[in-house]
Tab-separated table of C-alpha atoms in Angstrom:
chain	number	residue	atom	x	y	z
A	78	MET	CA	83.524	58.690	-6.916
A	79	LEU	CA	82.048	62.180	-7.016
A	80	LEU	CA	80.306	61.849	-10.395
A	81	PRO	CA	77.987	58.917	-9.521
A	82	ILE	CA	77.136	60.575	-6.198
A	83	LEU	CA	76.116	63.739	-8.024
A	84	LEU	CA	74.078	61.748	-10.559
A	85	ILE	CA	72.265	59.739	-7.883
A	86	GLY	CA	71.755	62.798	-5.661
A	87	GLY	CA	70.269	64.832	-8.497
A	88	ALA	CA	67.999	61.988	-9.617
A	89	VAL	CA	66.801	61.338	-6.051
A	90	PHE	CA	66.133	65.040	-5.429
A	91	ALA	CA	64.098	65.427	-8.632
A	92	ALA	CA	62.140	62.236	-7.883
A	93	ALA	CA	61.560	63.333	-4.268
A	94	VAL	CA	60.028	66.626	-5.402
A	95	THR	CA	57.760	64.651	-7.727
A	96	ALA	CA	56.786	62.305	-4.887
A	97	TYR	CA	56.273	64.770	-2.039
A	98	GLY	CA	56.132	68.243	-3.566
A	99	MET	CA	52.331	68.204	-3.897
A	100	ASP	CA	51.554	66.603	-0.542
A	101	PRO	CA	48.640	68.492	1.111
A	102	GLU	CA	50.471	68.372	4.450
A	103	LEU	CA	52.840	71.030	3.096
A	104	ALA	CA	50.115	73.606	3.793
A	105	GLN	CA	51.151	73.669	7.448
A	106	PHE	CA	54.546	75.166	6.540
A	107	ASN	CA	55.465	78.660	5.396
A	108	HIS	CA	55.225	78.951	1.608
A	109	GLY	CA	53.712	75.450	1.488
A	110	ILE	CA	51.167	76.392	-1.185
A	111	GLN	CA	53.910	77.938	-3.321
A	112	ILE	CA	55.917	74.719	-3.025
A	113	ILE	CA	52.897	72.706	-4.201
A	114	THR	CA	52.240	74.941	-7.208
A	115	ILE	CA	55.909	75.059	-8.243
A	116	SER	CA	56.193	71.279	-7.879
A	117	ARG	CA	53.233	70.801	-10.215
A	118	ARG	CA	54.599	73.194	-12.817
A	119	LEU	CA	57.963	71.432	-12.775
A	120	GLU	CA	56.623	67.880	-12.436
A	121	TRP	CA	57.414	66.629	-15.942
A	122	PRO	CA	60.709	68.522	-16.356
A	123	LEU	CA	61.846	67.010	-13.048
A	124	ILE	CA	60.821	63.529	-14.191
A	125	ILE	CA	62.806	63.969	-17.411
A	126	ILE	CA	65.843	65.267	-15.505
A	127	SER	CA	65.694	62.383	-13.047
A	128	LEU	CA	65.433	59.792	-15.829
A	129	ALA	CA	68.277	61.439	-17.759
A	130	LEU	CA	70.538	61.279	-14.700
A	131	CYS	CA	69.610	57.623	-14.178
A	132	VAL	CA	70.449	56.824	-17.808
A	133	ALA	CA	73.781	58.611	-17.417
A	134	LEU	CA	74.569	56.494	-14.350
A	135	LEU	CA	73.629	53.307	-16.202
A	136	GLY	CA	75.919	54.381	-19.040
A	137	LEU	CA	78.823	54.650	-16.629
A	138	ILE	CA	78.079	51.181	-15.256
A	139	ILE	CA	77.612	49.529	-18.663
A	140	THR	CA	80.843	50.972	-20.022
A	141	GLY	CA	82.683	49.695	-16.980
A	142	ARG	CA	83.725	53.109	-15.735
A	143	ARG	CA	81.866	52.550	-12.455
A	144	ARG	CA	80.999	49.401	-10.541
A	145	ALA	CA	77.559	47.802	-10.715
A	146	TRP	CA	76.714	48.360	-7.055
A	147	TRP	CA	76.133	52.050	-7.852
A	148	ALA	CA	72.862	50.871	-9.433
A	149	ILE	CA	71.459	50.490	-5.908
A	150	GLY	CA	70.744	54.223	-6.030
A	151	LEU	CA	68.337	53.617	-8.902
A	152	GLY	CA	66.111	51.636	-6.541
A	153	VAL	CA	65.587	54.729	-4.402
A	154	VAL	CA	64.605	56.723	-7.476
A	155	LEU	CA	62.189	53.987	-8.555
A	156	ALA	CA	60.562	53.906	-5.104
A	157	LEU	CA	60.061	57.669	-5.172
A	158	PHE	CA	58.487	57.510	-8.626
A	159	VAL	CA	56.087	54.818	-7.411
A	160	ARG	CA	55.211	57.025	-4.436
A	161	GLY	CA	54.675	60.101	-6.570
A	162	LEU	CA	52.814	58.651	-9.531
A	163	SER	CA	50.809	55.862	-7.911
A	164	SER	CA	47.045	56.359	-7.658
A	165	ILE	CA	47.223	54.893	-4.147
A	166	TYR	CA	48.918	58.040	-2.877
A	167	ARG	CA	47.338	60.458	-5.353
A	168	PRO	CA	43.812	59.212	-6.100
A	169	PRO	CA	42.728	60.643	-9.446
A	170	ILE	CA	39.764	63.028	-9.345
A	171	THR	CA	38.266	63.333	-12.787
A	172	LEU	CA	35.725	65.780	-14.140
A	173	LEU	CA	32.141	64.505	-14.282
A	174	GLU	CA	30.561	66.041	-17.372
A	175	SER	CA	26.819	66.553	-17.862
A	176	PRO	CA	25.643	64.003	-15.271
A	177	PRO	CA	22.106	62.620	-15.568
A	178	MET	CA	19.371	64.637	-13.873
A	179	VAL	CA	15.925	63.657	-12.620
A	180	GLU	CA	12.939	65.574	-11.325
A	181	ALA	CA	12.520	65.998	-7.582
A	182	ASN	CA	9.592	63.563	-7.373
A	183	LYS	CA	11.732	60.865	-9.016
A	184	ALA	CA	14.881	61.447	-6.981
A	185	GLN	CA	14.194	59.044	-4.095
A	186	PRO	CA	16.609	56.325	-5.358
A	187	PHE	CA	19.423	58.872	-5.523
A	188	VAL	CA	18.983	61.101	-2.474
A	189	ALA	CA	17.461	60.691	0.993
A	190	ALA	CA	15.030	63.274	2.310
A	191	GLN	CA	17.377	64.384	5.109
A	192	GLU	CA	20.580	64.241	3.059
A	193	TYR	CA	22.202	67.602	2.478
A	194	VAL	CA	22.378	68.945	-1.052
A	195	VAL	CA	24.138	71.804	-2.788
A	196	GLY	CA	21.407	73.849	-4.427
A	197	PHE	CA	21.690	76.717	-6.886
A	198	ARG	CA	19.993	78.395	-9.813
A	199	MET	CA	21.382	78.498	-13.341
A	200	ALA	CA	19.616	79.727	-16.469
A	201	ASP	CA	16.252	80.033	-14.655
A	202	LYS	CA	16.457	76.425	-13.483
A	203	TYR	CA	17.200	75.009	-10.054
A	204	PHE	CA	19.680	72.204	-9.453
A	205	ALA	CA	20.414	70.018	-6.430
A	206	LEU	CA	23.581	67.957	-6.030
A	207	PRO	CA	23.514	65.449	-3.123
A	208	TYR	CA	26.455	65.452	-0.733
A	209	HIS	CA	27.337	61.765	-1.108
A	210	GLN	CA	27.446	62.072	-4.900
A	211	LEU	CA	29.715	65.108	-4.626
A	212	ALA	CA	31.968	63.148	-2.273
A	213	ALA	CA	32.510	60.683	-5.126
A	214	PHE	CA	32.629	63.342	-7.868
A	215	PRO	CA	33.786	66.672	-6.382
A	216	LEU	CA	34.339	68.230	-9.812
A	217	VAL	CA	31.180	68.456	-11.941
A	218	MET	CA	30.355	70.338	-15.122
A	219	LEU	CA	26.677	71.060	-15.769
A	220	SER	CA	25.245	72.154	-19.108
A	221	ASP	CA	21.881	73.679	-19.923
A	222	PHE	CA	21.593	74.751	-23.553
A	223	ASP	CA	24.290	77.426	-23.958
A	224	GLN	CA	24.895	77.765	-20.214
A	225	ARG	CA	27.705	75.858	-18.514
A	226	ALA	CA	28.872	75.853	-14.927
A	227	LEU	CA	31.644	74.158	-12.983
A	228	VAL	CA	30.836	72.851	-9.501
A	229	ILE	CA	33.789	72.462	-7.127
A	230	TRP	CA	33.126	70.654	-3.852
A	231	SER	CA	35.588	70.674	-0.943
A	232	ALA	CA	33.971	68.247	1.483
A	233	THR	CA	36.000	68.879	4.647
A	234	ALA	CA	35.511	72.633	4.211
A	235	ASN	CA	31.758	72.209	3.579
A	236	ALA	CA	32.346	74.582	0.676
A	237	ALA	CA	30.752	74.516	-2.758
A	238	ILE	CA	31.614	76.913	-5.564
A	239	VAL	CA	29.606	77.146	-8.797
A	240	LEU	CA	31.460	79.055	-11.522
A	241	PRO	CA	29.815	79.975	-14.850
A	242	LEU	CA	32.011	79.004	-17.786
A	243	ASP	CA	32.728	81.129	-20.835
A	244	ARG	CA	32.642	79.593	-24.295
A	245	ASP	CA	36.421	79.488	-24.404
A	246	ALA	CA	36.762	77.704	-21.053
A	247	SER	CA	38.164	74.169	-21.195
A	248	PRO	CA	37.095	72.325	-18.032
A	249	ARG	CA	38.614	69.100	-19.368
A	250	GLU	CA	42.017	70.715	-18.897
A	251	LEU	CA	41.420	71.011	-15.152
A	252	GLU	CA	43.358	68.701	-12.871
A	253	VAL	CA	43.070	68.286	-9.106
A	254	VAL	CA	46.656	68.746	-7.928
A	255	SER	CA	46.186	68.382	-4.188
A	256	THR	CA	43.844	69.064	-1.273
A	257	PRO	CA	45.816	71.419	0.997
A	258	ALA	CA	44.089	73.190	3.904
A	259	ASP	CA	40.787	71.353	3.314
A	260	SER	CA	40.378	72.720	-0.211
A	261	LEU	CA	40.675	71.274	-3.674
A	262	LEU	CA	43.514	72.905	-5.595
A	263	LEU	CA	42.977	72.786	-9.358
A	264	PHE	CA	45.483	73.316	-12.150
A	265	ASP	CA	44.381	74.485	-15.585
A	266	ARG	CA	46.850	72.770	-17.911
A	267	LYS	CA	45.839	74.974	-20.845
A	268	LEU	CA	46.106	78.362	-19.143
A	269	GLY	CA	48.579	77.512	-16.396
A	270	GLN	CA	46.439	78.916	-13.581
A	271	PHE	CA	45.810	77.391	-10.157
A	272	ILE	CA	42.260	77.646	-8.767
A	273	VAL	CA	41.400	77.352	-5.073
A	274	GLY	CA	38.289	75.247	-4.563
A	275	VAL	CA	36.876	77.039	-1.506
A	276	THR	CA	37.158	80.536	-2.994
A	277	GLY	CA	36.717	80.022	-6.735
A	278	ARG	CA	39.697	82.329	-7.253
A	279	THR	CA	43.263	81.792	-8.317
A	280	VAL	CA	45.963	81.395	-5.684
A	281	ALA	CA	46.755	85.076	-6.265
A	282	GLY	CA	43.117	85.999	-5.519
A	283	ARG	CA	42.075	86.863	-9.081
A	284	ARG	CA	39.068	85.646	-11.018
A	285	PRO	CA	40.060	82.635	-13.141
A	286	ILE	CA	40.333	83.243	-16.867
A	287	GLY	CA	37.323	81.820	-18.698
A	288	MET	CA	35.112	81.749	-15.603
A	289	GLY	CA	32.564	84.192	-14.204
A	290	ASP	CA	31.704	85.233	-10.675
A	291	ALA	CA	30.414	82.463	-8.438
A	292	LEU	CA	26.674	81.801	-8.400
A	293	PRO	CA	24.786	81.940	-5.071
A	294	VAL	CA	24.698	78.507	-3.428
A	295	GLU	CA	22.548	77.033	-0.659
A	296	LYS	CA	23.265	73.942	1.465
A	297	MET	CA	20.365	72.268	3.225
A	298	PRO	CA	18.499	68.949	3.574
A	299	PHE	CA	16.970	67.821	0.306
A	300	ASP	CA	13.380	67.922	1.549
A	301	HIS	CA	13.781	71.602	2.530
A	302	TRP	CA	15.248	72.446	-0.872
A	303	ALA	CA	12.605	70.464	-2.756
A	304	ASN	CA	9.797	72.156	-0.811
A	305	ALA	CA	11.189	75.575	-1.694
A	306	HIS	CA	11.918	74.604	-5.320
A	307	PRO	CA	9.638	71.727	-6.376
A	308	ASP	CA	10.780	71.997	-9.999
A	309	THR	CA	14.422	71.394	-9.080
A	310	ARG	CA	16.550	68.940	-11.045
A	311	VAL	CA	18.540	66.442	-8.996
A	312	MET	CA	21.845	64.868	-9.976
A	313	ALA	CA	21.259	61.134	-10.385
A	314	VAL	CA	24.631	59.406	-10.190
A	315	VAL	CA	25.121	56.058	-8.476
A	316	ALA	CA	27.560	56.448	-5.574
A	317	SER	CA	28.269	54.495	-2.418
A	318	SER	CA	25.713	55.101	0.329
A	319	SER	CA	28.550	54.986	2.870
A	320	LEU	CA	29.847	58.354	1.660
A	321	PRO	CA	29.015	61.350	3.899
A	322	MET	CA	25.550	62.853	3.542
A	323	THR	CA	25.991	65.658	6.078
A	324	PRO	CA	28.700	68.299	6.650
A	325	LEU	CA	32.142	67.063	7.704
A	326	LEU	CA	34.526	68.765	10.103
A	327	PRO	CA	37.760	70.203	8.681
A	328	ARG	CA	41.027	68.298	9.070
A	329	LEU	CA	42.859	71.529	9.969
A	330	HIS	CA	46.285	70.389	8.750
A	331	PHE	CA	47.570	73.955	8.587
A	332	PRO	CA	48.547	76.689	11.081
A	333	ILE	CA	45.602	77.643	13.319
A	334	GLU	CA	45.137	79.632	16.508
A	335	SER	CA	42.980	76.968	18.148
A	336	PRO	CA	40.854	74.046	16.888
A	337	ASP	CA	37.712	75.486	18.473
A	338	SER	CA	37.948	78.838	16.723
A	339	ALA	CA	39.039	77.225	13.444
A	340	GLN	CA	35.939	75.001	13.446
A	341	ARG	CA	33.649	77.931	14.153
A	342	ARG	CA	30.998	78.178	11.455
A	343	VAL	CA	30.593	81.500	9.729
A	344	SER	CA	28.657	83.180	6.945
A	345	LEU	CA	30.841	84.892	4.359
A	346	LEU	CA	29.742	88.247	2.924
A	347	ALA	CA	30.651	88.914	-0.708
A	348	THR	CA	31.845	92.458	-0.014
A	349	THR	CA	34.936	94.135	-1.459
A	350	GLN	CA	36.625	93.697	1.909
A	351	PRO	CA	35.780	90.072	2.763
A	352	ALA	CA	33.975	89.648	6.069
A	353	ALA	CA	32.562	86.748	8.050
A	354	ILE	CA	29.674	86.711	10.528
A	355	PRO	CA	29.690	83.862	13.086
A	356	ASN	CA	26.739	81.500	12.808
A	357	ASP	CA	26.352	81.622	16.582
A	358	ALA	CA	25.522	85.343	16.496
A	359	THR	CA	22.230	85.424	18.378
A	360	PHE	CA	20.721	88.682	17.168
A	361	THR	CA	17.330	88.914	15.498
A	362	GLY	CA	15.962	91.836	13.527
A	363	THR	CA	18.444	94.167	11.843
A	364	ARG	CA	21.972	95.364	12.515
A	365	GLY	CA	24.068	97.921	10.686
A	366	ILE	CA	27.778	97.299	10.161
A	367	THR	CA	30.538	98.735	8.006
A	368	VAL	CA	32.818	96.430	6.034
A	369	GLY	CA	35.614	98.351	4.345
A	370	LYS	CA	33.820	100.982	2.266
A	371	THR	CA	30.517	99.096	2.227
A	372	VAL	CA	27.770	99.912	4.720
A	373	VAL	CA	25.767	96.758	5.303
A	374	LEU	CA	22.350	95.985	6.742
A	375	LEU	CA	22.241	92.534	8.323
A	376	MET	CA	18.820	90.973	8.686
A	377	ARG	CA	17.612	87.871	10.478
A	378	GLU	CA	13.907	87.282	11.034
A	379	SER	CA	14.423	84.693	13.791
A	380	ALA	CA	17.243	82.955	15.646
A	381	VAL	CA	17.054	79.986	13.245
A	382	ALA	CA	16.403	81.952	10.053
A	383	PRO	CA	19.246	82.374	7.542
A	384	LEU	CA	21.243	85.580	7.623
A	385	ARG	CA	20.702	88.100	4.822
A	386	ALA	CA	22.633	91.238	3.954
A	387	PHE	CA	21.906	94.377	1.923
A	388	ASP	CA	23.985	97.347	0.821
A	389	ARG	CA	22.612	100.401	2.663
A	390	GLN	CA	23.775	102.804	-0.050
A	391	ALA	CA	20.585	104.015	-1.764
A	392	ALA	CA	22.319	106.705	-3.842
A	393	ASP	CA	25.798	108.109	-4.426
A	394	ASP	CA	25.818	110.042	-1.162
A	395	LEU	CA	22.849	108.519	0.673
A	396	PHE	CA	23.506	105.811	3.245
A	397	LEU	CA	20.441	104.657	5.134
A	398	THR	CA	19.907	103.672	8.739
A	399	PHE	CA	16.859	101.610	9.595
A	400	ALA	CA	14.521	101.054	12.500
A	401	PRO	CA	11.779	98.422	12.715
A	402	VAL	CA	8.165	99.382	12.128
A	403	ARG	CA	6.423	98.383	15.328
A	404	ARG	CA	2.848	98.733	14.142
A	405	PRO	CA	2.305	98.319	10.381
A	406	ASP	CA	-0.863	100.090	9.285
A	407	LYS	CA	-3.435	99.024	6.715
A	408	LYS	CA	-1.900	101.303	4.114
A	409	ARG	CA	1.473	99.585	4.388
A	410	PRO	CA	0.835	96.048	5.697
A	411	THR	CA	4.125	94.663	4.341
A	412	ALA	CA	6.313	97.445	5.732
A	413	THR	CA	8.768	96.170	8.328
A	414	LEU	CA	11.453	98.896	8.252
A	415	LYS	CA	11.637	102.671	8.101
A	416	ASP	CA	14.744	104.652	7.268
A	417	ALA	CA	15.715	107.718	9.281
A	418	GLU	CA	17.076	109.721	6.344
A	419	SER	CA	14.000	109.942	4.077
A	420	GLY	CA	11.236	108.448	6.198
A	421	SER	CA	10.497	105.824	3.538
A	422	PHE	CA	8.948	102.468	4.423
A	423	TRP	CA	10.608	99.219	3.366
A	424	THR	CA	9.708	95.535	3.145
A	425	ASN	CA	11.880	92.762	4.567
A	426	GLN	CA	13.271	92.409	1.027
A	427	CYS	CA	14.626	95.970	1.371
A	428	LYS	CA	12.349	97.463	-1.253
A	429	ALA	CA	10.806	100.865	-0.538
A	430	ILE	CA	7.012	100.764	-0.836
A	431	ASP	CA	6.161	104.259	0.399
A	432	GLY	CA	7.879	107.596	0.875
A	433	PRO	CA	10.401	109.626	-1.157
A	434	LEU	CA	12.399	106.513	-2.059
A	435	LYS	CA	9.394	104.458	-3.161
A	436	GLY	CA	10.399	101.830	-5.713
A	437	THR	CA	14.053	101.768	-4.651
A	438	GLN	CA	15.516	98.290	-4.220
A	439	LEU	CA	18.668	97.923	-2.151
A	440	ARG	CA	21.284	95.560	-3.531
A	441	GLU	CA	21.348	92.225	-1.770
A	442	ILE	CA	24.838	91.063	-0.866
A	443	PRO	CA	25.415	87.360	-1.590
A	444	ILE	CA	26.245	85.250	1.454
A	445	ARG	CA	27.943	81.863	1.650
A	446	HIS	CA	26.624	80.037	4.693
A	447	ASP	CA	28.073	77.369	6.998
A	448	LEU	CA	31.762	77.679	6.234
A	449	TYR	CA	34.624	77.111	8.659
A	450	TRP	CA	36.463	80.166	9.927
A	451	GLY	CA	39.901	78.534	10.047
A	452	VAL	CA	39.722	77.248	6.471
A	453	MET	CA	38.455	80.492	4.988
A	454	LYS	CA	40.932	82.610	6.955
A	455	PHE	CA	43.809	80.489	5.633
A	456	TRP	CA	42.800	81.027	2.010
A	457	MET	CA	41.626	84.629	2.516
A	458	PRO	CA	44.195	86.286	4.812
A	459	ASP	CA	42.340	89.630	4.661
A	460	LEU	CA	39.115	88.046	5.908
A	461	GLN	CA	37.642	89.982	8.832
A	462	LEU	CA	35.569	88.329	11.574
A	463	ILE	CA	32.741	90.564	12.803
A	464	ASP	CA	30.969	89.568	16.001
A	465	VAL	CA	27.457	90.989	15.891
A	466	LYS	CA	25.618	91.347	19.183
């Protein structure tokens, strides 16, 4: 009596982990992401164990040592395998390699003027990937001569990551395991690493092996991007026009303080200590903030202009504070800022054009715009929200 119960129980447990262990809803529980990653690592061993236990039970039945009605337990195992391995419950997301590209003036059949695109620069060329095409193919590898990049799109997080690939990288070994907390979760079968789609980092927060630091990305309507970069190349893949062409709201199937704060849009600063600036910050001009050990100059030319950030460290022990130039003179018509430490004049690109620091260019800090606070805080627990007045 005990032996068949143990066999059925073990087979059902192993099949249940295969069926439900990578469910994105697990993100709402403590250690949910760890459960998903462990379930993927053990998926095939668990399948083998479950099948072996089922065969052992069948052996007992065939040899007459146990009655045939014990085979009913095999139906439960079969149902769990169907649930876990069926494409209905786990739609396959495959890598789209080297998709066709067209010039901006020939892109009308593939992208509407007001549709949002993910735009970026790689190898001195600009690329635009329409939202509805990314909804159909959220994992794309682009190639340009010896340059390769992996684009990861998490639609309900409105997050795109573009990762340069080393020569040894094998993007074909990448598999989308699940979509917990509004992010794609990738598994590199060759290297055994899990990559979070919204951060471009491993689950442990490290840079993935074989991949470089993320390239700067912009998200805007196609006509705005094409006007700024008329030589851009546009992904030309046929996809359903019913797929979303504008940003989606997050599903928020994970612990949050409140839906309103979780859906708050922020701009993410690529500083050592991660920080987020709310999009609804109404300031214009410049503001100085400190993020960890980095002193930052925030700049916004108007209430609707995109936020920019610069590192205020001009030298090892020189940290600048700025004030606007109220009346630019004929000698310095492009000067918009003046620092208090050296009296040098600076353009709105934070390059000194006059004074002791003439020729100095402050480092621009990359910013990821229009992300959701709740999603990013889940995946980056150390993320700091800075309200700028």
